[in-house]
Coordinates of C-alpha atoms and ligand atoms in Angstrom, one line a residue:
M168 CA 0.0 -0.1 0.0
S169 CA 1.3 3.5 -0.8
P170 CA 0.9 6.5 1.4
K171 CA -1.6 7.8 -1.2
D172 CA -3.9 4.9 -0.4
G173 CA -3.7 5.4 3.3
R174 CA -1.9 3.3 5.8
A175 CA -2.5 2.4 9.5
P176 CA -0.6 4.8 11.8
E177 CA 1.3 2.0 13.3
N178 CA 2.9 1.2 10.1
V179 CA 4.3 4.7 9.5
E180 CA 7.2 6.8 10.6
W181 CA 6.8 9.3 13.4
W182 CA 7.2 12.4 11.2
E183 CA 4.3 11.3 9.0
K184 CA 1.9 11.5 12.0
A185 CA 3.6 14.5 13.6
V186 CA 2.3 18.0 14.0
F187 CA 5.3 20.4 13.6
Y188 CA 5.8 23.8 14.9
Q189 CA 8.3 26.4 13.7
I190 CA 10.3 28.5 16.2
Y191 CA 12.1 31.5 15.2
P192 CA 14.4 31.6 18.2
R193 CA 15.0 35.3 18.3
S194 CA 11.3 35.8 18.9
F195 CA 9.9 33.1 21.0
F196 CA 10.8 33.8 24.7
D197 CA 13.5 35.9 26.2
S198 CA 14.8 34.6 29.5
N199 CA 17.4 37.2 30.2
G200 CA 15.8 40.6 29.4
D201 CA 18.0 41.4 26.5
G202 CA 15.0 41.8 24.2
I203 CA 16.1 38.7 22.1
G204 CA 14.7 35.2 22.5
D205 CA 17.0 32.4 23.6
I206 CA 17.4 28.7 24.1
P207 CA 16.8 28.7 27.9
G208 CA 13.6 30.8 27.1
I209 CA 12.4 28.1 24.7
I210 CA 13.1 25.4 27.3
E211 CA 10.8 27.3 29.7
K212 CA 8.0 27.2 27.2
L213 CA 8.2 23.6 26.2
D214 CA 5.2 22.6 28.3
Y215 CA 3.0 25.0 26.4
L216 CA 3.9 23.1 23.3
N217 CA 3.4 19.7 24.7
D218 CA 3.0 18.5 28.3
G219 CA 1.4 15.3 27.3
T220 CA -2.1 16.6 28.1
T221 CA -4.9 18.2 26.1
N222 CA -4.1 21.5 28.1
S223 CA -1.1 22.0 25.9
L224 CA -0.9 22.4 22.1
G225 CA 0.2 18.8 21.6
V226 CA 3.0 19.4 18.8
D227 CA 5.3 16.5 18.1
A228 CA 8.2 18.3 16.7
I229 CA 9.8 21.7 16.4
W230 CA 11.8 23.0 13.5
F231 CA 14.1 25.8 14.9
S232 CA 15.3 28.5 12.4
P233 CA 19.1 28.7 12.9
F234 CA 20.7 29.5 16.3
F235 CA 24.3 28.8 15.2
K236 CA 27.1 31.3 15.4
S237 CA 26.4 34.0 13.0
P238 CA 27.1 37.8 12.3
H239 CA 23.4 38.0 11.7
F240 CA 23.4 39.9 8.3
D241 CA 20.5 37.6 7.6
F242 CA 19.6 36.8 11.1
G243 CA 21.3 33.4 11.4
Y244 CA 20.8 32.3 7.8
D245 CA 24.5 33.3 7.4
I246 CA 26.4 30.9 9.6
S247 CA 30.1 31.5 10.6
D248 CA 30.5 28.4 12.8
Y249 CA 28.4 25.3 12.1
Y250 CA 29.6 23.7 15.2
D251 CA 28.6 26.2 17.8
I252 CA 25.5 28.0 19.3
D253 CA 25.4 31.7 18.9
P254 CA 26.1 33.3 22.3
R255 CA 22.9 35.5 21.8
Y256 CA 20.9 32.3 22.1
G257 CA 22.9 30.4 24.6
T258 CA 25.6 27.7 24.8
M259 CA 26.1 24.1 23.7
E260 CA 25.1 23.1 27.2
D261 CA 21.8 24.9 26.7
F262 CA 21.4 23.2 23.4
D263 CA 21.8 19.7 24.9
R264 CA 19.3 20.6 27.7
L265 CA 16.9 21.8 25.0
L266 CA 17.2 18.4 23.3
E267 CA 16.9 16.4 26.5
E268 CA 13.8 18.4 27.7
A269 CA 12.1 18.3 24.3
H270 CA 12.6 14.6 24.0
R271 CA 11.4 14.1 27.6
R272 CA 8.1 15.5 26.3
N273 CA 8.2 13.4 23.1
I274 CA 8.9 16.6 21.1
R275 CA 11.4 16.0 18.3
V276 CA 13.9 18.6 17.1
L277 CA 14.7 19.6 13.6
L278 CA 17.5 22.0 12.9
D279 CA 17.9 24.4 10.0
L280 CA 20.7 23.2 7.6
V281 CA 21.9 26.4 5.9
V282 CA 24.5 25.1 3.5
N283 CA 23.9 26.7 0.1
H284 CA 26.1 29.4 1.6
T285 CA 28.0 30.4 4.6
S286 CA 28.6 33.7 6.2
I287 CA 31.3 35.9 4.8
E288 CA 32.9 35.6 8.3
H289 CA 33.1 31.8 8.2
P290 CA 36.7 30.9 8.4
W291 CA 36.4 28.8 5.2
F292 CA 35.5 32.0 3.3
K293 CA 38.1 34.1 5.0
E294 CA 40.8 31.6 3.7
S295 CA 39.2 31.2 0.4
R296 CA 39.3 35.0 0.0
S297 CA 42.9 35.4 1.2
S298 CA 44.6 34.5 -2.1
R299 CA 43.9 32.9 -5.5
D300 CA 46.0 29.9 -4.6
N301 CA 44.6 29.2 -1.1
P302 CA 43.6 25.5 -0.8
K303 CA 40.0 26.7 0.0
R304 CA 39.9 29.1 -3.0
D305 CA 37.7 26.5 -4.8
W306 CA 35.4 26.0 -1.8
Y307 CA 33.5 29.0 -3.1
I308 CA 32.7 30.2 -6.6
W309 CA 35.2 32.8 -7.8
R310 CA 35.5 34.0 -11.4
D311 CA 37.0 36.8 -13.5
G312 CA 34.7 39.5 -14.7
S313 CA 33.5 39.6 -18.1
D314 CA 34.1 42.4 -20.7
G315 CA 37.8 42.7 -19.7
G316 CA 37.0 42.2 -16.0
K317 CA 34.8 45.2 -15.5
K318 CA 31.4 43.3 -15.5
P319 CA 30.3 40.4 -13.4
P320 CA 31.0 36.9 -15.0
N321 CA 27.4 36.5 -16.1
N322 CA 23.8 37.9 -15.7
W323 CA 22.6 36.0 -12.7
K324 CA 20.7 37.9 -10.1
N325 CA 20.6 37.1 -6.3
N326 CA 17.3 36.6 -4.7
F327 CA 17.3 39.8 -2.7
Y328 CA 18.5 42.5 -5.1
G329 CA 21.0 43.0 -7.8
S330 CA 23.7 40.9 -9.3
A331 CA 24.7 37.6 -7.8
W332 CA 28.4 38.6 -8.0
T333 CA 30.5 40.8 -5.8
W334 CA 33.8 42.1 -6.7
D335 CA 36.7 41.4 -4.2
D336 CA 39.5 44.0 -4.4
H337 CA 42.0 41.9 -2.6
T338 CA 42.2 39.0 -5.2
E339 CA 40.6 41.0 -8.0
Q340 CA 37.8 38.4 -8.9
Y341 CA 34.1 38.2 -8.3
Y342 CA 32.5 35.6 -5.9
L343 CA 29.0 34.3 -6.3
H344 CA 26.2 34.8 -3.7
S345 CA 22.6 33.8 -4.4
F346 CA 21.5 36.0 -1.5
L347 CA 23.2 38.9 0.3
K348 CA 26.9 39.6 -0.5
E349 CA 27.6 38.6 3.1
Q350 CA 26.3 35.0 2.2
P351 CA 28.9 33.6 -0.3
D352 CA 27.6 30.4 -2.0
L353 CA 29.7 27.2 -1.4
N354 CA 30.9 25.3 -4.4
W355 CA 29.0 22.1 -4.1
H356 CA 31.0 20.6 -7.1
N357 CA 34.1 20.4 -4.9
P358 CA 34.2 17.0 -3.1
E359 CA 36.0 18.6 0.0
V360 CA 33.1 20.9 0.5
R361 CA 30.6 18.0 0.3
E362 CA 32.5 16.1 2.8
A363 CA 32.9 19.0 5.2
I364 CA 29.1 19.7 5.0
Y365 CA 28.3 15.9 5.6
D366 CA 30.4 16.1 8.7
V367 CA 28.2 18.9 9.9
V368 CA 25.1 16.9 9.1
R369 CA 26.4 13.9 11.1
F370 CA 27.6 16.1 14.0
W371 CA 24.1 17.3 15.1
L372 CA 22.5 14.0 14.3
E373 CA 25.1 12.4 16.6
R374 CA 24.2 14.9 19.2
G375 CA 20.7 13.8 19.1
A376 CA 18.9 16.1 16.6
D377 CA 16.0 14.3 14.7
G378 CA 16.6 15.8 11.4
Y379 CA 16.8 19.0 9.3
R380 CA 14.9 21.6 7.4
L381 CA 17.0 22.2 4.3
D382 CA 17.3 25.8 3.6
V383 CA 17.1 26.7 -0.2
A384 CA 18.4 23.4 -1.4
H385 CA 17.4 24.1 -5.0
H386 CA 20.2 26.4 -5.1
Y387 CA 23.1 24.1 -4.1
C388 CA 24.5 23.3 -7.5
K389 CA 25.1 25.8 -10.3
D390 CA 25.6 25.2 -13.9
P391 CA 29.3 24.3 -14.3
F392 CA 29.7 26.7 -17.3
L393 CA 28.0 29.5 -15.5
R394 CA 25.8 30.2 -18.5
D395 CA 23.7 33.4 -18.7
N396 CA 20.1 32.9 -17.7
P397 CA 17.6 33.5 -20.5
P398 CA 15.2 36.5 -20.4
F399 CA 12.0 36.2 -18.5
I400 CA 9.8 36.3 -21.9
L401 CA 11.4 32.9 -22.6
R402 CA 9.9 31.1 -19.7
Q403 CA 7.8 28.1 -20.4
K404 CA 4.1 28.2 -19.7
S405 CA 2.9 25.2 -18.0
E406 CA -0.6 24.2 -17.0
Y407 CA 0.9 23.0 -13.6
V408 CA 1.8 26.6 -12.6
M409 CA -0.6 28.1 -10.3
P410 CA -2.9 30.3 -12.5
W411 CA -3.1 34.0 -11.8
H412 CA -6.7 33.8 -11.0
D413 CA -5.9 31.4 -8.1
R414 CA -3.1 33.5 -6.8
L415 CA -3.3 36.2 -4.2
P416 CA -2.8 39.6 -5.7
A417 CA 0.7 40.9 -5.1
L418 CA 0.3 41.5 -1.5
N419 CA 3.6 40.0 -0.8
L420 CA 6.3 41.5 -3.0
Y421 CA 9.0 39.2 -1.8
Y422 CA 7.4 36.4 -3.8
Y423 CA 7.4 38.6 -6.8
L424 CA 10.9 39.9 -6.5
Q425 CA 11.8 37.4 -9.1
L426 CA 10.0 39.6 -11.6
P427 CA 12.3 42.5 -11.5
E428 CA 15.1 39.9 -12.3
L429 CA 13.5 39.6 -15.7
Q430 CA 15.2 36.3 -16.2
V431 CA 14.5 32.6 -16.0
P432 CA 16.7 31.2 -13.3
R433 CA 17.6 28.2 -15.6
Y434 CA 21.2 27.9 -14.7
N435 CA 21.4 28.9 -11.1
K436 CA 18.7 26.9 -9.5
H437 CA 17.4 23.3 -9.9
Q438 CA 20.5 21.8 -11.4
P439 CA 20.5 18.0 -11.8
E440 CA 23.6 17.5 -9.7
T441 CA 21.7 18.8 -6.6
H442 CA 19.7 15.6 -6.7
R443 CA 23.0 13.7 -6.1
I444 CA 23.6 15.8 -3.0
L445 CA 20.2 15.1 -1.6
K446 CA 20.6 11.4 -2.0
D447 CA 24.0 11.6 -0.1
I448 CA 22.3 13.6 2.6
R449 CA 19.4 11.1 2.7
S450 CA 21.7 8.2 3.1
I451 CA 23.4 10.0 6.0
L452 CA 20.1 10.5 7.6
D453 CA 18.9 6.9 7.0
S454 CA 22.1 5.7 8.6
Y455 CA 20.6 6.7 11.9
P456 CA 17.3 5.6 13.3
E457 CA 14.2 7.8 13.0
K458 CA 15.8 10.9 11.3
T459 CA 13.9 13.1 8.8
S460 CA 14.2 16.1 6.6
V461 CA 11.9 18.7 5.0
G462 CA 13.1 20.8 2.1
E463 CA 12.5 24.5 1.4
I464 CA 12.5 23.8 -2.3
Q465 CA 10.5 26.2 -4.4
S466 CA 9.8 26.3 -8.0
E467 CA 6.9 27.6 -10.1
D468 CA 6.3 24.1 -11.4
P469 CA 5.1 21.4 -8.9
R470 CA 6.6 18.6 -11.0
I471 CA 10.0 20.1 -10.3
T472 CA 9.3 20.6 -6.7
A473 CA 8.1 17.0 -6.4
S474 CA 11.1 15.7 -8.2
Y475 CA 13.2 16.3 -4.9
Y476 CA 11.5 13.3 -3.3
G477 CA 13.5 11.4 -5.8
D478 CA 12.7 7.7 -5.8
D479 CA 12.0 7.8 -2.0
D480 CA 15.8 8.4 -1.8
E481 CA 16.0 12.3 -1.5
L482 CA 13.9 14.5 0.9
H483 CA 11.5 12.9 3.3
M484 CA 9.2 15.8 2.8
N485 CA 9.2 19.1 0.9
F486 CA 7.0 22.2 1.6
F487 CA 4.4 23.0 -1.0
F488 CA 4.5 26.8 -0.9
D489 CA 1.7 27.3 -3.4
L490 CA -0.7 26.8 -0.5
M491 CA 0.5 30.2 1.0
F492 CA -0.4 32.1 -2.1
C493 CA -4.0 30.9 -2.8
R494 CA -6.7 33.5 -3.1
W495 CA -9.5 33.2 -0.6
K496 CA -11.5 30.9 -2.9
A497 CA -12.5 27.2 -2.3
K498 CA -11.5 26.4 -5.8
A499 CA -8.1 28.0 -5.5
F500 CA -7.2 25.9 -2.4
K501 CA -8.8 22.8 -4.0
R502 CA -6.9 23.1 -7.2
C503 CA -3.7 23.8 -5.4
I504 CA -3.9 20.7 -3.2
D505 CA -5.2 18.5 -6.0
R506 CA -2.5 19.6 -8.3
W507 CA 0.2 18.7 -5.7
E508 CA -1.4 15.4 -4.8
G509 CA -1.6 14.7 -8.6
V510 CA 2.3 15.1 -9.2
L511 CA 3.6 13.7 -6.0
P512 CA 5.2 10.2 -6.4
N513 CA 3.2 7.5 -4.5
E514 CA 5.7 7.1 -1.8
A515 CA 6.1 10.8 -1.1
W516 CA 4.7 12.4 2.1
P517 CA 3.4 16.1 1.8
A518 CA 4.3 18.9 4.2
Y519 CA 2.2 22.0 4.5
T520 CA 2.5 25.4 6.1
L521 CA 0.5 28.6 6.0
S522 CA 3.1 31.0 7.3
N523 CA 6.9 31.2 7.9
H524 CA 9.5 33.7 8.8
D525 CA 9.9 34.8 5.2
Q526 CA 6.2 35.5 4.4
M527 CA 3.4 37.7 5.6
R528 CA 1.4 35.7 8.3
A529 CA -1.7 33.9 6.9
F530 CA -4.0 35.9 9.1
S531 CA -2.7 39.1 7.9
R532 CA -3.1 37.9 4.4
Y533 CA -6.6 36.9 4.6
D534 CA -7.9 39.4 7.2
Q535 CA -9.9 41.4 4.8
K536 CA -13.0 43.3 6.1
G537 CA -12.4 41.9 9.7
K538 CA -13.0 38.3 8.6
G539 CA -9.7 37.2 9.9
D540 CA -10.8 35.3 12.9
K541 CA -13.3 33.1 11.1
R542 CA -10.8 32.6 8.3
A543 CA -8.1 31.6 10.9
R544 CA -10.2 28.8 12.1
L545 CA -11.1 27.6 8.7
L546 CA -7.3 27.5 7.7
A547 CA -6.4 25.8 10.9
M548 CA -8.9 23.1 10.1
M549 CA -7.7 22.6 6.5
L550 CA -4.0 22.6 7.6
L551 CA -4.6 20.0 10.3
T552 CA -6.7 17.7 8.1
L553 CA -5.0 17.6 4.8
R554 CA -2.9 14.5 4.0
G555 CA 0.6 15.4 5.0
S556 CA 2.4 16.8 8.0
P557 CA 1.3 20.3 9.1
F558 CA 3.8 22.9 10.1
I559 CA 2.4 25.6 12.5
Y560 CA 4.3 28.9 12.6
Y561 CA 4.7 30.2 16.2
G562 CA 1.8 32.4 17.2
E563 CA -0.5 31.2 14.3
E564 CA -2.4 29.3 17.1
I565 CA -3.3 32.6 18.8
G566 CA -4.0 34.4 15.4
M567 CA -1.0 36.6 15.6
K568 CA -0.7 39.1 12.7
D569 CA 2.2 40.9 11.2
A570 CA 3.5 43.7 13.3
K571 CA 3.8 47.1 11.7
I572 CA 7.4 48.1 11.7
P573 CA 8.3 51.8 11.5
R574 CA 11.1 52.4 9.1
E575 CA 13.7 53.2 11.8
R576 CA 13.1 49.9 13.5
L577 CA 13.5 47.8 10.5
Q578 CA 16.0 44.9 10.8
D579 CA 15.6 42.7 7.8
P580 CA 18.0 43.7 5.1
L581 CA 15.3 43.1 2.5
G582 CA 12.9 45.6 4.2
K583 CA 15.7 48.2 4.5
R584 CA 16.5 47.8 0.8
W585 CA 12.9 47.8 -0.6
Y586 CA 11.1 50.1 1.9
P587 CA 8.4 51.5 1.4
F588 CA 7.4 49.2 -1.6
Y589 CA 8.1 46.3 0.5
P590 CA 8.6 46.4 4.3
G591 CA 10.6 43.2 4.4
R592 CA 10.1 40.3 6.6
D593 CA 10.2 41.7 10.1
G594 CA 6.5 41.8 10.4
S595 CA 6.0 38.1 10.7
R596 CA 9.1 37.7 13.0
A597 CA 7.7 39.9 15.8
P598 CA 7.8 38.6 19.4
M599 CA 5.5 35.8 20.5
Q600 CA 2.5 37.2 22.3
W601 CA 2.5 35.5 25.7
E602 CA 0.6 38.0 27.8
N603 CA -1.1 41.4 27.6
K604 CA 1.7 43.5 28.9
P605 CA 4.6 45.7 27.6
G606 CA 6.9 43.4 25.8
A607 CA 4.0 41.0 25.3
G608 CA 5.4 38.7 28.1
F609 CA 8.1 37.9 25.6
T610 CA 10.7 40.0 27.4
D611 CA 11.3 42.2 30.3
G612 CA 13.5 44.4 28.2
E613 CA 12.8 46.2 25.0
P614 CA 11.9 43.6 22.3
W615 CA 14.1 43.6 19.2
L616 CA 11.1 44.2 17.1
P617 CA 7.7 45.9 18.0
V618 CA 4.9 43.7 19.3
G619 CA 2.2 42.9 16.7
P620 CA -1.3 44.4 16.7
E621 CA -4.4 43.6 19.0
L622 CA -2.3 42.3 21.8
T623 CA -5.2 42.4 24.3
E624 CA -7.0 39.5 22.7
R625 CA -4.1 37.8 20.8
N626 CA -2.0 36.5 23.6
V627 CA -1.6 33.1 25.2
A628 CA -2.7 34.0 28.7
N629 CA -6.0 35.4 27.6
Q630 CA -6.8 32.7 25.2
E631 CA -6.0 29.9 27.7
E632 CA -8.9 31.3 29.8
D633 CA -11.4 31.3 27.0
P634 CA -12.7 27.8 26.1
N635 CA -13.8 29.1 22.6
S636 CA -10.5 30.9 21.8
L637 CA -8.5 30.2 18.6
L638 CA -5.8 28.6 20.9
N639 CA -8.2 26.2 22.3
F640 CA -9.6 25.4 18.9
Y641 CA -6.1 24.5 17.7
R642 CA -5.5 22.3 20.7
R643 CA -8.8 20.4 20.1
L644 CA -8.0 20.0 16.5
I645 CA -4.5 18.7 17.1
W646 CA -5.5 16.2 19.8
L647 CA -8.4 15.0 17.7
R648 CA -6.0 14.4 14.8
K649 CA -4.0 12.2 17.0
E650 CA -7.0 10.2 18.0
L651 CA -8.4 9.8 14.5
P652 CA -6.1 7.6 12.3
P653 CA -7.7 8.7 9.0
L654 CA -6.7 12.2 9.7
Q655 CA -3.2 11.2 10.3
T656 CA -2.5 8.7 7.6
G657 CA -5.7 8.2 5.5
S658 CA -6.1 8.8 1.8
Y659 CA -7.2 12.1 0.4
R660 CA -9.9 12.6 -2.1
S661 CA -11.6 16.0 -2.9
L662 CA -15.2 15.9 -3.9
E663 CA -16.8 17.7 -6.9
D664 CA -20.3 16.4 -7.4
G665 CA -22.9 18.2 -5.2
V666 CA -20.4 20.4 -3.6
P667 CA -21.9 23.9 -3.0
F668 CA -20.2 26.8 -4.8
D669 CA -17.1 28.1 -2.9
C670 CA -16.9 25.1 -0.6
F671 CA -13.9 22.7 -0.4
I672 CA -14.9 19.2 0.7
Y673 CA -12.6 16.3 0.9
L674 CA -12.6 12.8 2.4
R675 CA -9.8 11.1 4.5
E676 CA -10.4 7.4 4.4
L677 CA -8.6 4.5 6.1
E678 CA -9.9 1.1 5.9
Q679 CA -13.7 1.3 6.9
E680 CA -13.3 4.7 8.4
K681 CA -14.4 7.8 6.4
I682 CA -14.0 11.3 7.7
M683 CA -15.3 14.3 5.8
I684 CA -14.0 17.8 6.0
A685 CA -16.4 20.4 4.7
L686 CA -15.0 24.0 4.5
N687 CA -17.2 26.9 3.5
F688 CA -15.1 29.7 2.1
S689 CA -18.1 31.9 1.3
D690 CA -20.1 34.5 3.2
L691 CA -23.4 32.6 2.6
N692 CA -25.1 29.7 4.3
K693 CA -24.4 26.5 2.4
K694 CA -26.1 23.0 2.4
V695 CA -24.2 19.9 1.9
H696 CA -26.3 16.8 1.1
L697 CA -24.5 13.9 2.7
T698 CA -26.8 11.1 1.8
K699 CA -30.2 10.8 0.2
E700 CA -31.8 8.9 3.0
E701 CA -32.4 10.3 6.5
K702 CA -29.4 9.6 8.7
V703 CA -27.5 11.2 11.6
F704 CA -23.8 11.9 11.5
D705 CA -21.3 12.9 14.2
V706 CA -19.8 16.3 13.8
L707 CA -16.5 15.9 15.5
I708 CA -15.4 19.5 15.4
S709 CA -16.6 22.7 13.9
T710 CA -15.0 26.1 13.6
K711 CA -18.3 27.3 15.2
P712 CA -18.1 26.6 18.9
E713 CA -21.7 26.3 19.7
R714 CA -22.6 23.7 16.9
E715 CA -24.5 20.5 17.9
A716 CA -22.6 17.3 18.0
T717 CA -24.6 15.6 15.2
T718 CA -26.3 16.6 11.9
G719 CA -29.0 15.1 9.8
N720 CA -28.2 14.1 6.1
V721 CA -28.2 17.8 5.2
L722 CA -25.3 19.6 6.7
E723 CA -26.0 23.3 7.0
L724 CA -22.7 25.3 7.0
E725 CA -22.8 28.9 8.2
P726 CA -20.8 31.5 6.4
G727 CA -17.2 30.7 6.8
E728 CA -17.8 27.5 8.8
G729 CA -15.8 24.3 8.6
C730 CA -16.8 20.9 10.0
V731 CA -15.1 17.5 10.4
L732 CA -17.6 14.7 10.4
R733 CA -17.6 10.9 10.5
L734 CA -19.5 9.5 7.5
Ligands
GLC92 C1 15.7 30.9 3.1 C2 15.4 31.3 4.5 C3 15.5 32.9 4.4 C4 16.8 33.3 4.1 C5 17.3 32.6 2.9 C6 18.8 32.7 2.7 O1 14.8 31.3 2.2 O2 14.1 30.9 4.9 O3 15.1 33.5 5.7 O4 16.9 34.7 4.0 O5 17.0 31.2 2.8 O6 19.5 31.9 3.5

């Protein structure tokens, strides 16, 4: 039986049943009052994530954005020592304690593997830069300029702004960086680089980490001939690419930053050699028990994105980011999921998220005309009932929205560069809202970023008290998912016949058990005819707190309501 057909939970790996939670360490909990979150702070809050009872969120794993040593040009995504914890966040001892305390609560720990590039301050780069004949010169990608040396070697753009090449006066060559100039790209074609990184991978696994999130893995290998990218107009149209009518209008410029590049990234992303590397990393992971990986591999075409599952020998999971860019229309979400399910290999296990540290939070994206709270519940229900592992971004469970960051407090280099056209990514990285007090209960000091809006209601303490809060809804959903095998590992099938307009309805089936998820994206009442004959069905949970626990054969959904029922 393949995962697509559904399998009994006892026959699957832990990560296929797990609910994941992403922590941006800088913003979760500050234990020492310096305004920056830290590892001891995270440890204090582990019970909130899972204390083994339904009074906690019940998450099974955490993915940590990087807390390794870094000069923080890109807030930890520029690592200067892969073998140490950044002192802002704590020490190696703190990390070991974090692992121990998380594992004691049955929470697994995924680290962020940021190995497309290092920091400019990494000793490898310092050596590489020191002279053209340094043994580490070829660990990075150095080239003479074109046009007699005056221009960059080719036309590649970096993902943030401008050319992907920066001139180095000292050795009079250009080096390649797919992101900031402070993040030089490693040369993955060099076997010594590969071995050095594989050692890093082993190191944290040996120490007890349960796996990795792979940062921008589609960038690892570059065209060996460094050919120019073709102009944007030459991009291939494909029916697999999310159509414009399903896509959110350009709320989020970061996603569209590719457009100003006006080129197709044919030679600097998605190179065939990258699959080799993922196979190597997979075999390292598989040489230990129970390790996993999730890729941050993005492409316009889901068939390319899916190819990184390999033949069940590359990534264990890969995020499908199209879900974050759907318009608020049932059809857009349905088409998005169906397209992904359609191209995924049988053995592949999906991973979904609605928000992360690079994108505007989901509830800011969809909070038009004050409809955010209803929509937050509907999205939560969808995320936690699709086939695949859900990743919750910290604060999503209390409906946190993006903070408004005044220009003088911007931290993200992208925001600083593109303001006011695009304020950058700080909004979604604002402090976790624990309590309604200055610093949001995140810090006793001055938080490194301003706190988000509507703190009085959007905070953990307040929502813990209210049985009908979003937080308690998340808790119920997560614990329900653990009790209902079809929700964890059942097959997925979306329905078309008889589905009312602007509703997304799908089944999760396992053996004889059939669960229906009915989501009403519209502002109207909708009737779903479950069977022709009179019958009573259990409503296991609804986004509407006061709904009765059963329904007749016609399920009446209120505007924006979602229900999970047993058929
Ligand atoms: C990934 C990270 C992002 C970072 C970039 C460069 O996309 O999620 O935060 O800026 O990689 O490392």
